[in-house]
Coordinates of C-alpha atoms in Angstrom, one line a residue:
X1 CA -14.8 -11.9 6.4
X2 CA -17.9 -13.3 4.5
X3 CA -21.3 -13.2 6.2
X4 CA -21.8 -16.6 7.6
X5 CA -25.5 -16.3 6.8
X6 CA -24.9 -16.2 3.1
X7 CA -23.8 -19.7 2.0
X8 CA -21.0 -19.6 -0.6
X9 CA -20.7 -22.5 -3.0
X10 CA -17.7 -24.7 -2.2
X11 CA -16.4 -24.4 -5.7
X12 CA -16.3 -20.6 -5.3
X13 CA -14.5 -20.8 -1.9
X14 CA -11.8 -23.0 -3.4
X15 CA -11.1 -20.3 -6.0
X16 CA -10.9 -17.4 -3.5
X17 CA -7.1 -17.9 -2.8
X18 CA -6.4 -18.0 -6.5
X19 CA -8.2 -14.7 -7.1
X20 CA -6.1 -13.2 -4.3
X21 CA -2.8 -14.5 -5.8
X22 CA -3.5 -13.3 -9.3
X23 CA -4.7 -9.9 -8.1
X24 CA -1.5 -9.6 -6.2
X25 CA 0.4 -10.2 -9.6
X26 CA -1.6 -7.5 -11.3
X27 CA -1.1 -5.1 -8.4
X28 CA 2.7 -5.7 -8.5
X29 CA 2.7 -5.0 -12.2
X30 CA 1.1 -1.6 -11.4
X31 CA -2.4 -2.3 -12.9
X32 CA -5.0 -0.2 -11.3
X33 CA -8.3 -1.9 -12.6
X34 CA -9.1 -5.1 -14.2
X35 CA -11.9 -6.6 -16.2
X36 CA -13.3 -10.1 -15.6
X37 CA -12.1 -11.0 -19.1
X38 CA -8.5 -10.0 -18.2
X39 CA -8.7 -12.0 -15.0
X40 CA -10.3 -14.9 -17.0
X41 CA -7.3 -14.9 -19.5
X42 CA -4.7 -14.8 -16.7
X43 CA -6.3 -17.6 -14.6
X44 CA -7.7 -19.7 -17.4
X45 CA -11.2 -19.5 -15.8
X46 CA -14.3 -18.6 -17.7
X47 CA -15.2 -15.0 -17.2
X48 CA -18.8 -15.8 -16.5
X49 CA -17.6 -18.1 -13.7
X50 CA -15.6 -15.2 -12.3
X51 CA -18.6 -12.8 -12.5
X52 CA -20.8 -15.4 -10.8
X53 CA -18.2 -16.0 -8.1
X54 CA -17.9 -12.2 -7.4
X55 CA -21.7 -11.9 -7.3
X56 CA -21.8 -14.4 -4.4
X57 CA -19.3 -12.1 -2.6
X58 CA -21.3 -8.7 -3.1
X59 CA -21.0 -5.9 -5.5
X60 CA -17.3 -5.8 -6.0
X61 CA -17.2 -4.1 -9.4
X62 CA -18.8 -1.2 -11.6
X63 CA -20.5 -1.7 -14.9
X64 CA -18.3 -0.3 -17.7
X65 CA -15.5 0.1 -15.3
X66 CA -14.5 -3.3 -14.1
X67 CA -12.8 -4.0 -10.9
X68 CA -10.5 -1.7 -8.8
X69 CA -7.4 -4.0 -8.2
X70 CA -6.6 -2.5 -4.7
X71 CA -10.2 -2.6 -3.6
X72 CA -10.4 -6.2 -4.6
X73 CA -7.1 -7.0 -2.9
X74 CA -8.4 -5.4 0.4
X75 CA -11.5 -7.4 0.1
X76 CA -9.9 -10.7 -0.4
X77 CA -7.2 -10.0 2.1
X78 CA -10.0 -9.5 4.7
X79 CA -12.1 -12.4 3.5
X80 CA -9.2 -14.8 3.6
X81 CA -7.8 -13.4 6.9
X82 CA -4.6 -12.6 5.3
X83 CA -3.7 -10.2 8.2
X84 CA -4.1 -12.9 10.8
X85 CA -1.4 -15.6 11.0
X86 CA -2.4 -19.3 11.1
X87 CA 0.0 -21.7 12.9
X88 CA 0.3 -24.9 11.0
X89 CA 1.8 -28.3 12.1
X90 CA 2.9 -31.2 9.9
X91 CA 2.8 -34.7 11.0
X92 CA 4.9 -37.2 9.0
X93 CA 8.3 -36.0 7.7
X94 CA 8.7 -38.5 4.9
X95 CA 9.4 -37.6 1.2
X96 CA 6.2 -35.5 0.9
X97 CA 6.4 -34.0 4.4
X98 CA 10.0 -33.0 3.9
X99 CA 9.1 -31.2 0.7
X100 CA 6.4 -29.3 2.6
X101 CA 8.9 -28.1 5.3
X102 CA 11.4 -26.9 2.6
X103 CA 8.6 -25.1 0.7
X104 CA 6.8 -23.8 3.8
X105 CA 4.3 -21.6 2.0
X106 CA 6.8 -18.9 1.2
X107 CA 4.3 -16.9 -0.9
X108 CA 1.8 -16.7 2.0
X109 CA 3.0 -14.5 4.7
X110 CA 0.1 -15.5 7.0
X111 CA 0.5 -19.2 6.8
X112 CA 3.6 -21.0 8.1
X113 CA 4.5 -24.5 9.3
X114 CA 5.9 -23.8 12.8
X115 CA 6.0 -27.3 14.1
X116 CA 6.5 -30.9 12.9
X117 CA 6.4 -34.4 14.2
X118 CA 8.2 -37.5 13.0
X119 CA 8.9 -41.0 14.5
X120 CA 12.6 -40.4 13.8
X121 CA 12.8 -37.2 15.9
X122 CA 13.8 -37.4 19.6
X123 CA 11.6 -36.4 22.4
X124 CA 13.7 -33.4 23.2
X125 CA 13.2 -32.2 19.6
X126 CA 15.4 -31.2 16.7
X127 CA 15.2 -28.9 13.6
X128 CA 14.4 -29.9 10.2
X129 CA 14.5 -27.2 7.5
X130 CA 14.4 -24.8 10.3
X131 CA 11.2 -26.2 11.8
X132 CA 11.1 -27.6 15.4
X133 CA 10.4 -31.3 15.1
X134 CA 9.3 -33.6 17.8
X135 CA 8.5 -37.2 18.4
X136 CA 4.7 -38.0 17.8
X137 CA 4.4 -38.9 21.5
X138 CA 4.3 -35.1 22.2
X139 CA 1.6 -34.2 19.6
X140 CA -1.0 -33.1 22.2
X141 CA 1.4 -31.2 24.3
X142 CA 3.2 -29.4 21.6
X143 CA 0.2 -28.4 19.5
X144 CA -1.2 -26.7 22.6
X145 CA 2.1 -25.1 23.4
X146 CA 2.6 -23.7 19.8
X147 CA -1.0 -22.6 19.3
X148 CA -1.5 -24.8 16.2
X149 CA -4.8 -24.5 14.4
X150 CA -4.3 -26.5 11.3
X151 CA -2.5 -29.8 10.7
X152 CA -1.1 -31.3 7.5
X153 CA -1.2 -35.0 7.7
X154 CA 1.3 -37.0 5.7
X155 CA 1.6 -40.1 7.8
X156 CA 1.4 -43.7 6.5
X157 CA -2.3 -44.9 6.0
X158 CA -2.2 -47.3 8.8
X159 CA -1.5 -44.5 11.2
X160 CA -4.0 -41.9 9.7
X161 CA -7.0 -42.5 11.9
X162 CA -5.1 -43.2 15.1
X163 CA -3.3 -39.8 14.7
X164 CA -6.5 -38.2 13.8
X165 CA -8.2 -39.5 17.0
X166 CA -5.4 -37.9 19.1
X167 CA -5.7 -34.5 17.1
X168 CA -9.5 -34.5 17.9
X169 CA -8.6 -34.2 21.5
X170 CA -6.8 -30.9 20.8
X171 CA -8.1 -27.4 19.9
X172 CA -7.1 -27.7 16.1
X173 CA -9.7 -26.5 13.5
X174 CA -8.7 -28.3 10.4
X175 CA -6.7 -31.1 8.8
X176 CA -5.2 -31.1 5.3
X177 CA -5.1 -34.9 4.8
X178 CA -2.6 -36.3 2.2
X179 CA -3.4 -39.9 3.1
X180 CA -5.8 -42.1 1.0
X181 CA -7.8 -42.7 4.2
X182 CA -11.1 -41.1 4.6
X183 CA -10.6 -40.0 8.2
X184 CA -13.3 -39.5 10.7
X185 CA -13.3 -36.3 12.8
X186 CA -15.7 -34.5 15.2
X187 CA -17.9 -31.9 13.7
X188 CA -15.8 -29.0 14.9
X189 CA -12.9 -30.1 12.8
X190 CA -12.9 -29.6 9.0
X191 CA -11.0 -31.9 6.7
X192 CA -9.7 -31.4 3.2
X193 CA -8.5 -34.5 1.6
X194 CA -6.0 -34.5 -1.3
X195 CA -5.3 -38.0 -2.7
X196 CA -2.5 -37.6 -5.3
X197 CA -3.2 -41.0 -6.9
X198 CA -6.8 -40.3 -7.4
X199 CA -5.9 -36.8 -8.9
X200 CA -3.5 -38.5 -11.3
X201 CA -6.0 -41.2 -12.3
X202 CA -8.6 -38.6 -12.9
X203 CA -6.2 -36.6 -15.1
X204 CA -5.3 -39.7 -17.1
X205 CA -8.9 -40.7 -17.6
X206 CA -9.8 -37.2 -18.9
X207 CA -6.9 -37.3 -21.3
X208 CA -7.9 -40.6 -22.8
X209 CA -11.5 -39.6 -23.0
X210 CA -11.1 -36.0 -24.2

């Protein structure tokens, strides 16, 4: 993984999984080496940005040669802990939550939703899209039992902080928050908030003012 003493810009860290995905595509196509320009054209990211990102990660390429695809794949696999599975739980099986359970990160062999919670599920549990699903009363117990590290939060806004407070009492390390609420968590838990309405409004604004 990356040296924690070397601070990587947040914008760069967000692109790391994209680099890994596109490099997999090039490897599957049998390509042995790649230039920053080729990667730029495939990803629709400026080649200077790619070179700058890679410079933060160390000397990954050779001048006049470009980048070895397999070496880059090995680097990103280690950096992103692709060989170490991460157990994910989902809380809130509404329309969005149901879509997550059906999708379940099929392209990422190391990330899987293994547990879900929904108010309509019985305490003894049931399966939805092949995932064990329980009543939220059992959040603390089941998260410990299943060894969950990351939670996807798709509950109604009114319940977001209450559920988060309960999660703070467990050993989870991160929350992917799909509610519009800016939830408060202890320092040991990382939060990534994705507000779909804000993203849509931002896109509309950019279109109108382009």
